[in-house]
Amino acid sequence: MITLDGTTELLTLPFVQNALLAGAVLGLLAGLLGPLAVGRGMSFAVHGTSELTFTGAAAALLLAGAGAVSYGALGAAVAAAVLFGVLGLRERERDSAIGVVLSFGLGLGVLFLALYPGRAANKFGLLVGQIVGVDRSDLTVLAGCGLAVVLVLAVIHRPLLFATFDPVAAAARGVPVRVLAVVFPVLLGVATALGVQLVGALLVIALMITPAAAAIRVSANPLVVTVLAVIFAEVAILGGIVLSLAPGLPASPYVTSIAFLIYLGCRAVAAVRGHP
Amino acid sequence: MSATAEADAAPMAVPAAPAAPAAVPMRTPAVRLRGARLAYGPRVLWDGLDLDVAPGEFLAVLGPNGSGKTSLLQVLLGMRQLSAGTVQVAGRRAGRGFARLGYVPQQRPMDPQLPLRGRDLVALGLDGHRWGLAVRPAARREHRRLVDAALAAVGASGYAGAPVGRLSGGEQQRLRVAQALVGDPSVLLCDEPLLSLDLAHQRTVASLIDARRRGHGTTVLFVTHEINPILPYVDRVLYLVDGRFRIGTPDEVMSSATLSQLYRTEVDVLRIRGRIVVVGGQDGADAHHPGGP
């Protein structure tokens, strides 16, 4: 399971390099968005969004073939994000509403896959990711969307931070809290959709939430937390892909395991400091 | 009712802020309401409210639950529209995001895991509403200096680096005051900032707010259930009950005759050792039973 035999040669392959580039973009987005998602109590919404992304990707696969998967995923993620963002205005209902919508979406996704006559690997890939599937055009979409998310984040990050961590004072100060409650899930949805190709719908949460949750354990400085979350996410995704090459296994178990170990490490550090 | 008597008595220090709207003449009331009415459907919270609050005046807003105290602050913040009448803050129409309004909310429990330090909470009061990135080094230094000064002014420098969620309610409220003051407000709106604080912290927070007003001529509108912790500082009281209201000095408003009229039932106001005790009336007439918002 853990071997690096032949990893060096595999790293020279274009599809591996594509996957690593895609992973780097995804790690950056996950690290930037994760602390805000955790701060807004949106872990379950991230999971719900990624499940619905799977539905969208499955529908696209069935209706338009493997080439349309990215767009189907993106469309579904944004729709789900807007939905959850609007529901998020009434926090108590949000949890159950997400549960209701995601289970229905997941059921539809299973139906679409069952109806899809093509290769089984494409189906499985949507759930657990397949780095082999990342080609140049995917990479272009990924880089374009990633850049758009980073630019929007650069413009809104202070009001977003204010609205996330101190909503009452933010609203009093004129920050459009309700608008941001929809804009942020959309950013999160785009990042989630990009992640589905790589690590799969079931495991995106490991990249979006775990690094941020780990970083929050060891610092209360928002800047430090964000930098740490980016580093943790990059280590998890890039390390996971590299470790998965030689054994020829999917990257996601390695990605999730690294993320989980980082989380445990951060909790241990917090416990030693007396903040369990 | 006019505020001129108090305005002349109050120190008229003009806020020394670079952002001060120079066009506002000294006599312009900090807050002006004319024929203001706020109603939710058939329920009228208040109507025909004429109110001038002078620069540097300390106005306590009292009344039972649901009498529209917090709604009044929301109108001034531009978060809620009047059903009728006009409202002006510092000579201009109230609107969202007016930078020179400070806001101190009531203390609420915060998640101990919140990735936010005391100084971050204060800094959000300075530029948390601004879009874009702060990149100029000079601006960043100035930003840091203002936040440090605001932290020092409320005696919070010692725990500025601690996560806010792990601080006590009193410490959090000091930071709230710093957060409201760091933007150099000309009007400070306080919504039950003493609720759930112990007596010592109530005194500290109230005196911090009063010190700001005396030092900078900042107008204070202070919504509260409990007038006693702020009684030494209050110039006038706005007392709201069931759509009726009275405006006047604490002696004028906090009397058995006035409150009995307002509540339309027999209310006794007693003064014991410099404190005001209200007995009778409906829920909340008793100023010693702070309830919900």
Coordinates of C-alpha atoms in Angstrom, one line a residue:
Chain A
M1 CA 0.0 0.0 0.0
I2 CA 2.9 2.3 0.8
T3 CA 5.6 2.1 -1.9
L4 CA 7.4 4.6 -4.0
D5 CA 8.9 2.1 -6.5
G6 CA 8.7 3.7 -9.9
T7 CA 7.1 6.9 -8.6
T8 CA 9.9 9.0 -10.2
E9 CA 9.1 7.6 -13.7
L10 CA 5.4 8.0 -13.2
L11 CA 5.8 11.6 -12.2
T12 CA 7.1 12.4 -15.7
L13 CA 3.8 11.2 -17.3
P14 CA 1.6 14.0 -18.6
F15 CA -1.6 12.7 -16.9
V16 CA 0.1 12.6 -13.6
Q17 CA 1.4 16.1 -14.0
N18 CA -2.1 17.3 -15.0
A19 CA -3.5 15.6 -11.9
L20 CA -0.9 17.3 -9.7
L21 CA -1.6 20.7 -11.2
A22 CA -5.3 20.2 -10.7
G23 CA -4.6 19.1 -7.2
A24 CA -2.6 22.2 -6.4
V25 CA -5.4 24.5 -7.6
L26 CA -7.9 22.5 -5.6
G27 CA -5.8 22.5 -2.5
L28 CA -5.4 26.3 -2.7
L29 CA -9.2 26.8 -3.1
A30 CA -10.0 24.3 -0.3
G31 CA -7.5 26.0 2.1
L32 CA -8.9 29.5 1.3
L33 CA -12.6 28.6 1.6
G34 CA -12.4 25.9 4.3
P35 CA -12.0 28.1 7.4
L36 CA -14.9 30.2 6.3
A37 CA -17.0 27.1 5.6
V38 CA -16.2 25.7 9.1
G39 CA -16.8 29.2 10.6
R40 CA -20.3 29.3 9.0
G41 CA -21.1 25.8 10.2
M42 CA -21.3 24.6 6.6
S43 CA -19.6 21.2 6.8
F44 CA -22.8 19.4 6.1
A45 CA -23.7 21.8 3.3
V46 CA -20.3 21.1 1.7
H47 CA -21.1 17.4 1.8
G48 CA -24.6 18.0 0.5
T49 CA -23.2 20.2 -2.3
S50 CA -20.7 17.5 -3.3
E51 CA -23.4 14.8 -3.4
L52 CA -25.6 17.0 -5.6
T53 CA -22.5 17.6 -7.7
F54 CA -22.4 13.9 -8.2
T55 CA -26.0 14.0 -9.4
G56 CA -25.3 16.7 -11.9
A57 CA -22.2 14.9 -13.1
A58 CA -24.1 11.7 -13.5
A59 CA -26.9 13.4 -15.4
A60 CA -24.3 15.0 -17.7
L61 CA -22.6 11.7 -18.2
L62 CA -25.9 10.0 -19.2
L63 CA -27.2 12.8 -21.4
A64 CA -24.1 14.1 -23.1
G65 CA -21.2 11.7 -22.4
A66 CA -18.0 11.8 -20.4
G67 CA -16.9 15.2 -21.9
A68 CA -19.8 17.0 -20.2
V69 CA -19.1 15.8 -16.7
S70 CA -17.3 19.0 -15.6
Y71 CA -20.1 21.2 -16.7
G72 CA -22.8 19.0 -15.2
A73 CA -20.9 19.0 -11.9
L74 CA -20.4 22.8 -12.0
G75 CA -24.1 23.5 -12.8
A76 CA -25.4 21.2 -10.1
A77 CA -23.0 22.6 -7.5
V78 CA -23.9 26.2 -8.1
A79 CA -27.6 25.3 -8.0
A80 CA -27.2 23.4 -4.8
A81 CA -25.1 26.2 -3.3
V82 CA -27.7 28.8 -4.1
L83 CA -30.4 26.5 -2.6
F84 CA -28.4 25.9 0.6
G85 CA -27.4 29.6 0.8
V86 CA -31.0 30.6 0.7
L87 CA -32.0 27.9 3.2
G88 CA -29.1 29.0 5.4
L89 CA -30.9 32.2 6.3
R90 CA -32.9 30.1 8.7
E91 CA -30.2 28.1 10.4
R92 CA -32.3 25.7 12.3
E93 CA -34.0 24.3 9.2
R94 CA -30.9 24.1 7.2
D95 CA -29.5 20.8 8.5
S96 CA -32.7 18.8 7.9
A97 CA -33.3 20.6 4.5
I98 CA -29.8 19.6 3.3
G99 CA -30.4 16.0 4.4
V100 CA -33.7 15.9 2.5
V101 CA -32.3 17.4 -0.7
L102 CA -29.0 15.5 -0.7
S103 CA -30.6 12.1 -0.3
F104 CA -33.1 12.8 -3.1
G105 CA -30.2 14.0 -5.3
L106 CA -28.1 11.0 -4.5
G107 CA -31.0 8.7 -5.4
L108 CA -31.4 10.4 -8.8
G109 CA -27.6 10.2 -9.4
V110 CA -27.7 6.4 -8.8
L111 CA -30.6 6.2 -11.3
F112 CA -28.6 8.2 -13.9
L113 CA -25.6 5.9 -13.5
A114 CA -27.7 2.8 -13.7
L115 CA -29.1 4.0 -17.0
Y116 CA -25.7 5.0 -18.4
P117 CA -24.6 2.3 -20.8
G118 CA -20.8 3.3 -20.9
R119 CA -17.8 2.1 -19.0
A120 CA -18.2 1.3 -15.3
A121 CA -14.9 3.1 -14.5
N122 CA -16.6 6.4 -15.4
K123 CA -19.4 5.7 -12.9
F124 CA -17.1 4.7 -10.0
G125 CA -14.8 7.7 -10.8
L126 CA -17.6 10.2 -10.0
L127 CA -17.9 8.9 -6.5
V128 CA -14.2 8.3 -5.5
G129 CA -12.4 10.4 -8.1
Q130 CA -10.0 9.4 -10.9
I131 CA -6.9 11.3 -11.5
V132 CA -6.4 9.6 -14.8
G133 CA -9.4 11.4 -16.0
V134 CA -7.9 14.9 -15.8
D135 CA -7.0 16.1 -19.3
R136 CA -5.8 19.4 -20.6
S137 CA -9.3 20.8 -21.2
D138 CA -10.3 19.9 -17.7
L139 CA -7.3 21.7 -16.4
T140 CA -8.2 24.8 -18.3
V141 CA -11.7 24.8 -16.8
L142 CA -10.2 24.1 -13.4
A143 CA -7.6 26.9 -13.6
G144 CA -10.2 29.4 -15.0
C145 CA -12.7 28.6 -12.3
G146 CA -10.0 28.6 -9.6
L147 CA -8.8 32.0 -10.7
A148 CA -12.4 33.4 -10.7
V149 CA -13.0 32.1 -7.1
V150 CA -9.7 33.6 -5.9
L151 CA -10.4 37.0 -7.5
V152 CA -14.0 37.1 -6.0
L153 CA -12.6 36.1 -2.7
A154 CA -10.0 38.8 -2.8
V155 CA -12.7 41.4 -3.3
I156 CA -15.2 40.2 -0.7
H157 CA -12.9 38.5 1.9
R158 CA -13.1 41.2 4.6
P159 CA -16.9 41.6 4.6
L160 CA -17.2 37.9 4.3
L161 CA -15.0 37.3 7.3
F162 CA -17.1 39.9 9.2
A163 CA -20.4 38.4 8.2
T164 CA -19.1 34.9 9.0
F165 CA -17.6 35.4 12.5
D166 CA -19.6 38.4 13.7
P167 CA -22.9 38.6 11.7
V168 CA -24.8 40.9 14.1
A169 CA -22.2 43.7 14.1
A170 CA -21.6 43.1 10.3
A171 CA -25.2 43.7 9.5
A172 CA -25.3 46.8 11.7
R173 CA -22.2 48.1 9.8
G174 CA -24.0 47.7 6.5
V175 CA -22.3 44.5 5.3
P176 CA -24.8 42.7 2.9
V177 CA -24.9 39.6 5.1
R178 CA -27.8 38.0 3.2
V179 CA -26.1 38.5 -0.2
L180 CA -22.9 37.0 1.1
A181 CA -24.8 34.1 2.6
V182 CA -25.6 33.1 -1.1
V183 CA -22.3 34.3 -2.7
F184 CA -20.1 32.2 -0.4
P185 CA -21.9 28.9 -1.0
V186 CA -21.6 29.5 -4.7
L187 CA -17.8 29.9 -4.4
L188 CA -17.8 26.8 -2.2
G189 CA -19.9 25.0 -4.8
V190 CA -17.6 25.8 -7.7
A191 CA -14.6 24.5 -5.7
T192 CA -16.5 21.4 -4.7
A193 CA -17.4 20.7 -8.3
L194 CA -13.8 21.0 -9.3
G195 CA -12.9 18.6 -6.5
V196 CA -15.4 15.9 -7.5
Q197 CA -13.3 15.0 -10.6
L198 CA -10.2 14.5 -8.6
V199 CA -11.1 13.1 -5.3
G200 CA -14.8 12.2 -6.0
A201 CA -18.1 13.4 -4.6
L202 CA -17.9 11.3 -1.4
L203 CA -14.5 12.6 -0.4
V204 CA -14.4 16.3 -1.3
I205 CA -15.3 17.1 2.3
A206 CA -11.9 15.7 3.4
L207 CA -10.2 18.4 1.4
M208 CA -12.6 21.3 2.0
I209 CA -13.3 20.8 5.7
T210 CA -10.6 18.6 7.4
P211 CA -7.6 20.9 6.8
A212 CA -9.5 24.0 8.0
A213 CA -10.9 22.1 11.0
A214 CA -7.3 21.1 11.8
A215 CA -5.9 24.6 11.4
I216 CA -8.6 26.1 13.7
R217 CA -7.4 23.8 16.4
V218 CA -3.9 25.3 16.5
S219 CA -4.5 29.0 15.9
A220 CA -7.1 31.7 16.4
N221 CA -5.5 34.1 14.0
P222 CA -7.6 34.1 10.9
L223 CA -4.6 34.7 8.6
V224 CA -2.5 31.9 10.2
V225 CA -5.5 29.6 10.0
T226 CA -6.0 30.3 6.3
V227 CA -2.3 29.8 5.5
L228 CA -2.2 26.6 7.5
A229 CA -5.4 25.3 5.9
V230 CA -3.8 25.9 2.5
I231 CA -0.6 24.1 3.5
F232 CA -2.5 21.2 5.0
A233 CA -4.8 20.9 2.0
E234 CA -1.8 20.9 -0.4
V235 CA 0.1 18.3 1.6
A236 CA -3.0 16.1 1.6
I237 CA -3.9 16.3 -2.1
L238 CA -0.4 16.4 -3.6
G239 CA 1.0 13.8 -1.1
G240 CA -2.1 11.6 -1.6
I241 CA -1.7 11.7 -5.4
V242 CA 2.1 10.9 -5.3
L243 CA 1.6 8.1 -2.8
S244 CA -1.1 6.5 -4.9
L245 CA 1.0 6.3 -8.0
A246 CA 3.2 3.3 -7.3
P247 CA 0.6 1.0 -5.7
G248 CA -1.8 2.0 -8.6
L249 CA -4.7 2.6 -6.1
P250 CA -7.2 5.6 -6.2
A251 CA -5.7 8.8 -4.7
S252 CA -8.7 9.5 -2.4
P253 CA -7.8 7.0 0.4
Y254 CA -4.3 8.5 0.6
V255 CA -5.7 12.1 0.5
T256 CA -8.2 11.4 3.2
S257 CA -5.7 9.5 5.4
I258 CA -3.1 12.3 5.2
A259 CA -5.8 14.9 6.0
F260 CA -7.0 12.8 8.9
L261 CA -3.5 12.4 10.3
I262 CA -3.0 16.1 10.1
Y263 CA -6.2 16.7 11.9
L264 CA -5.2 14.2 14.7
G265 CA -1.8 15.9 15.0
C266 CA -3.4 19.4 15.4
R267 CA -5.8 18.1 18.0
A268 CA -2.8 16.6 19.8
V269 CA -1.0 19.9 19.7
A270 CA -4.1 21.7 21.0
A271 CA -4.5 19.1 23.8
V272 CA -0.8 19.6 24.9
R273 CA -1.4 23.3 25.0
G274 CA -4.5 22.7 27.2
H275 CA -7.2 23.6 24.7
P276 CA -8.7 20.2 23.9
Chain B
M1 CA -39.4 67.7 22.7
S2 CA -36.2 69.5 22.1
A3 CA -32.7 68.7 23.4
T4 CA -31.4 72.3 23.4
A5 CA -31.1 72.5 27.2
E6 CA -29.0 69.4 27.5
A7 CA -27.0 70.3 24.4
D8 CA -25.9 73.6 25.9
A9 CA -24.9 71.9 29.1
A10 CA -23.1 69.0 27.5
P11 CA -19.5 69.4 26.4
M12 CA -19.6 70.2 22.7
A13 CA -16.2 68.8 21.7
V14 CA -16.2 68.3 18.0
P15 CA -14.9 64.8 17.1
A16 CA -11.3 65.3 15.8
A17 CA -11.6 62.7 13.0
P18 CA -10.2 63.3 9.5
A19 CA -13.3 61.7 8.1
A20 CA -15.6 64.1 10.0
P21 CA -18.3 65.5 7.6
A22 CA -17.3 69.1 7.7
A23 CA -20.6 70.2 6.3
V24 CA -22.4 69.3 9.5
P25 CA -23.0 72.5 11.5
M26 CA -22.6 72.4 15.3
R27 CA -26.4 72.8 15.9
T28 CA -27.4 69.9 13.7
P29 CA -28.8 67.2 16.0
A30 CA -26.9 64.0 16.0
V31 CA -30.2 62.1 15.6
R32 CA -33.5 63.7 14.4
L33 CA -36.8 61.9 14.1
R34 CA -39.9 63.7 12.9
G35 CA -43.4 62.2 13.0
A36 CA -41.8 58.8 13.0
R37 CA -44.0 55.8 12.9
L38 CA -43.1 52.1 13.0
A39 CA -45.7 49.5 12.5
Y40 CA -45.7 45.8 11.7
G41 CA -49.0 45.2 9.9
P42 CA -51.7 46.4 12.3
R43 CA -49.4 46.6 15.3
V44 CA -48.0 50.0 15.9
L45 CA -44.8 50.1 17.9
W46 CA -44.6 53.9 18.1
D47 CA -46.2 56.8 16.2
G48 CA -45.7 60.5 16.0
L49 CA -42.2 60.2 17.5
D50 CA -40.4 63.6 17.4
L51 CA -36.9 63.3 18.8
D52 CA -33.8 65.5 18.6
V53 CA -30.6 64.1 20.3
A54 CA -27.8 66.6 20.6
P55 CA -24.2 65.9 19.9
G56 CA -22.6 64.5 23.1
E57 CA -26.0 63.7 24.7
F58 CA -26.6 60.4 26.5
L59 CA -30.1 59.1 25.8
A60 CA -31.4 56.0 27.6
V61 CA -34.1 54.1 25.7
L62 CA -36.3 52.1 28.1
G63 CA -39.5 50.1 27.9
P64 CA -40.9 46.6 28.1
N65 CA -40.2 43.8 25.7
G66 CA -41.6 44.4 22.2
S67 CA -42.0 48.1 22.7
G68 CA -39.7 48.8 19.7
K69 CA -36.5 49.8 21.4
T70 CA -34.2 47.7 19.3
S71 CA -36.3 48.5 16.2
L72 CA -35.5 52.2 16.8
L73 CA -31.8 51.4 16.6
Q74 CA -32.4 49.4 13.5
V75 CA -34.1 52.4 11.9
L76 CA -31.1 54.5 12.7
L77 CA -28.8 51.9 11.3
G78 CA -30.8 51.9 8.1
M79 CA -31.7 48.2 8.6
R80 CA -35.4 49.0 8.9
Q81 CA -37.6 51.5 7.2
L82 CA -40.0 53.8 9.0
S83 CA -43.7 53.3 8.2
A84 CA -44.0 57.1 8.2
G85 CA -42.0 60.2 9.1
T86 CA -38.4 61.0 8.6
V87 CA -35.1 60.1 10.3
Q88 CA -31.8 61.8 10.1
V89 CA -28.4 60.8 11.5
A90 CA -25.8 63.6 11.6
G91 CA -27.8 65.7 9.3
R92 CA -28.3 63.1 6.6
R93 CA -31.0 60.4 5.9
A94 CA -30.3 57.2 7.8
G95 CA -29.0 54.5 5.5
R96 CA -27.1 51.3 5.6
G97 CA -23.4 51.4 6.3
F98 CA -23.1 55.0 7.5
A99 CA -19.5 54.8 8.7
R100 CA -19.7 57.1 11.7
L101 CA -22.3 55.0 13.5
G102 CA -20.9 52.7 16.2
Y103 CA -22.9 49.8 17.4
V104 CA -22.5 47.8 20.6
P105 CA -24.7 44.7 20.6
Q106 CA -25.6 42.6 23.6
Q107 CA -23.2 39.9 24.7
R108 CA -23.9 36.5 23.1
P109 CA -22.0 33.3 23.7
M110 CA -19.3 32.7 21.1
D111 CA -17.9 29.4 19.9
P112 CA -14.6 28.8 21.8
Q113 CA -13.2 27.4 18.5
L114 CA -14.0 30.6 16.5
P115 CA -10.8 31.5 14.7
L116 CA -10.9 35.1 15.7
R117 CA -8.7 36.9 18.3
G118 CA -9.7 40.0 20.3
R119 CA -7.8 42.3 18.0
D120 CA -9.4 40.8 14.9
L121 CA -12.9 41.5 16.4
V122 CA -11.9 45.1 16.9
A123 CA -10.2 45.4 13.5
L124 CA -13.5 44.3 11.8
G125 CA -15.1 47.4 13.3
L126 CA -12.5 49.5 11.5
D127 CA -12.6 48.0 8.0
G128 CA -14.6 44.8 8.1
H129 CA -17.2 46.4 5.8
R130 CA -14.6 47.4 3.1
W131 CA -14.3 45.5 -0.1
G132 CA -10.9 44.6 -1.6
L133 CA -7.5 44.0 -0.1
A134 CA -5.5 46.3 2.1
V135 CA -2.0 46.3 0.5
R136 CA -0.4 49.6 1.2
P137 CA 2.1 49.3 4.0
A138 CA 1.4 52.8 5.3
A139 CA -2.4 52.0 5.5
R140 CA -1.6 48.7 7.3
R141 CA 0.6 50.5 9.9
E142 CA -2.2 53.1 10.5
H143 CA -4.7 50.3 10.8
R144 CA -2.6 48.5 13.4
R145 CA -2.1 51.8 15.3
L146 CA -5.9 52.5 15.4
V147 CA -6.7 49.0 16.6
D148 CA -4.0 49.1 19.3
A149 CA -5.3 52.5 20.5
A150 CA -8.9 51.2 20.6
L151 CA -7.8 48.1 22.6
A152 CA -5.8 50.2 25.0
A153 CA -8.7 52.6 25.5
V154 CA -10.9 49.9 26.9
G155 CA -8.1 48.1 28.8
A156 CA -8.2 45.1 26.5
S157 CA -4.6 45.1 25.3
G158 CA -3.7 42.2 27.7
Y159 CA -6.0 39.7 26.0
A160 CA -6.1 41.1 22.5
G161 CA -4.3 38.0 21.2
A162 CA -6.6 35.5 22.9
P163 CA -9.4 33.7 21.0
V164 CA -12.6 35.8 21.6
G165 CA -14.7 32.7 22.3
R166 CA -12.6 31.8 25.3
L167 CA -12.9 35.3 26.9
S168 CA -15.4 36.1 29.7
G169 CA -18.6 38.0 28.8
G170 CA -17.2 41.2 30.4
E171 CA -14.0 40.9 28.4
Q172 CA -16.0 40.3 25.2
Q173 CA -18.1 43.4 25.8
R174 CA -15.0 45.6 26.3
L175 CA -13.9 44.4 22.9
R176 CA -17.3 45.2 21.6
V177 CA -17.0 48.7 22.8
A178 CA -13.5 49.0 21.2
Q179 CA -15.0 47.6 18.0
A180 CA -17.7 50.2 18.0
L181 CA -15.3 53.0 18.8
V182 CA -12.4 52.2 16.5
G183 CA -14.2 53.7 13.5
D184 CA -14.5 57.0 15.4
P185 CA -18.3 57.2 15.5
S186 CA -20.2 60.4 16.0
V187 CA -23.2 58.4 17.2
L188 CA -22.9 55.3 19.4
L189 CA -25.9 52.9 19.4
C190 CA -25.9 50.4 22.3
D191 CA -28.4 47.5 22.3
E192 CA -28.5 46.1 25.8
P193 CA -24.7 45.9 26.0
L194 CA -24.9 45.2 29.8
L195 CA -27.2 42.3 29.6
S196 CA -25.8 39.1 31.2
L197 CA -22.8 41.0 32.7
D198 CA -22.1 41.0 36.4
L199 CA -22.4 44.3 38.3
A200 CA -18.7 45.1 38.2
H201 CA -18.5 44.6 34.4
Q202 CA -21.7 46.5 33.9
R203 CA -20.1 49.5 35.6
T204 CA -16.9 49.2 33.6
V205 CA -18.6 49.0 30.2
A206 CA -21.0 51.8 31.0
S207 CA -18.2 54.1 32.2
L208 CA -16.2 53.3 29.1
I209 CA -19.1 54.4 26.9
D210 CA -19.5 57.5 29.0
A211 CA -15.8 58.3 28.9
R212 CA -15.9 58.2 25.1
R213 CA -18.9 60.6 25.0
R214 CA -17.2 63.1 27.3
G215 CA -13.9 62.9 25.5
H216 CA -15.2 63.1 21.9
G217 CA -18.7 64.5 22.1
T218 CA -20.1 61.2 20.8
T219 CA -23.8 60.9 21.1
V220 CA -25.0 57.8 22.9
L221 CA -28.4 56.0 22.4
F222 CA -28.5 53.3 25.0
V223 CA -31.2 50.7 24.9
T224 CA -31.6 48.9 28.2
H225 CA -34.0 47.2 30.6
E226 CA -32.0 48.4 33.6
I227 CA -31.4 52.1 34.0
N228 CA -29.4 52.0 37.3
P229 CA -25.9 51.1 35.9
I230 CA -26.1 54.1 33.5
L231 CA -28.2 56.4 35.7
P232 CA -25.2 58.7 36.6
Y233 CA -24.6 59.3 32.9
V234 CA -28.1 59.7 31.4
D235 CA -29.1 63.1 30.2
R236 CA -32.6 62.1 29.0
V237 CA -34.8 59.0 28.8
L238 CA -37.0 57.9 26.0
Y239 CA -39.6 55.5 27.6
L240 CA -41.7 53.4 25.2
V241 CA -44.8 51.4 26.3
D242 CA -47.3 50.0 23.9
G243 CA -47.1 52.7 21.3
R244 CA -47.0 55.5 23.9
F245 CA -43.8 57.2 24.9
R246 CA -42.3 60.0 27.1
I247 CA -39.1 61.9 26.6
G248 CA -37.5 63.8 29.4
T249 CA -34.9 63.9 32.1
P250 CA -34.7 60.8 34.3
D251 CA -36.4 62.7 37.1
E252 CA -39.3 63.7 34.8
V253 CA -39.8 60.3 33.2
M254 CA -38.9 58.0 36.0
S255 CA -41.7 59.1 38.3
S256 CA -44.8 57.3 39.6
A257 CA -47.1 59.7 37.8
T258 CA -45.4 59.5 34.4
L259 CA -45.0 55.7 34.4
S260 CA -48.5 55.1 35.7
Q261 CA -49.8 57.2 32.7
L262 CA -47.6 55.3 30.3
Y263 CA -48.5 51.8 31.6
R264 CA -52.1 52.9 32.3
T265 CA -52.0 51.1 35.6
E266 CA -50.6 52.0 39.0
V267 CA -46.8 52.0 39.0
D268 CA -44.7 53.1 41.9
V269 CA -41.2 54.5 41.3
L270 CA -39.0 54.4 44.4
R271 CA -35.6 55.9 44.8
I272 CA -33.4 54.0 47.2
R273 CA -29.7 55.0 47.8
G274 CA -29.4 56.6 44.4
R275 CA -31.1 53.7 42.6
I276 CA -34.5 53.6 40.9
V277 CA -36.8 50.8 41.6
V278 CA -40.0 50.4 39.6
V279 CA -42.8 48.4 41.1
G280 CA -46.0 47.3 39.3
G281 CA -47.0 47.7 35.7
Q282 CA -46.8 45.0 33.2
D283 CA -43.9 42.7 32.5
G284 CA -40.8 44.8 32.2
A285 CA -42.1 47.7 34.1
D286 CA -40.0 46.4 36.8
A287 CA -36.6 47.6 35.7
H288 CA -34.9 45.0 37.8
H289 CA -36.1 42.0 35.8
P290 CA -34.1 42.1 32.5
G291 CA -35.8 39.7 30.1
G292 CA -35.3 39.0 26.4
P293 CA -34.5 41.6 23.7

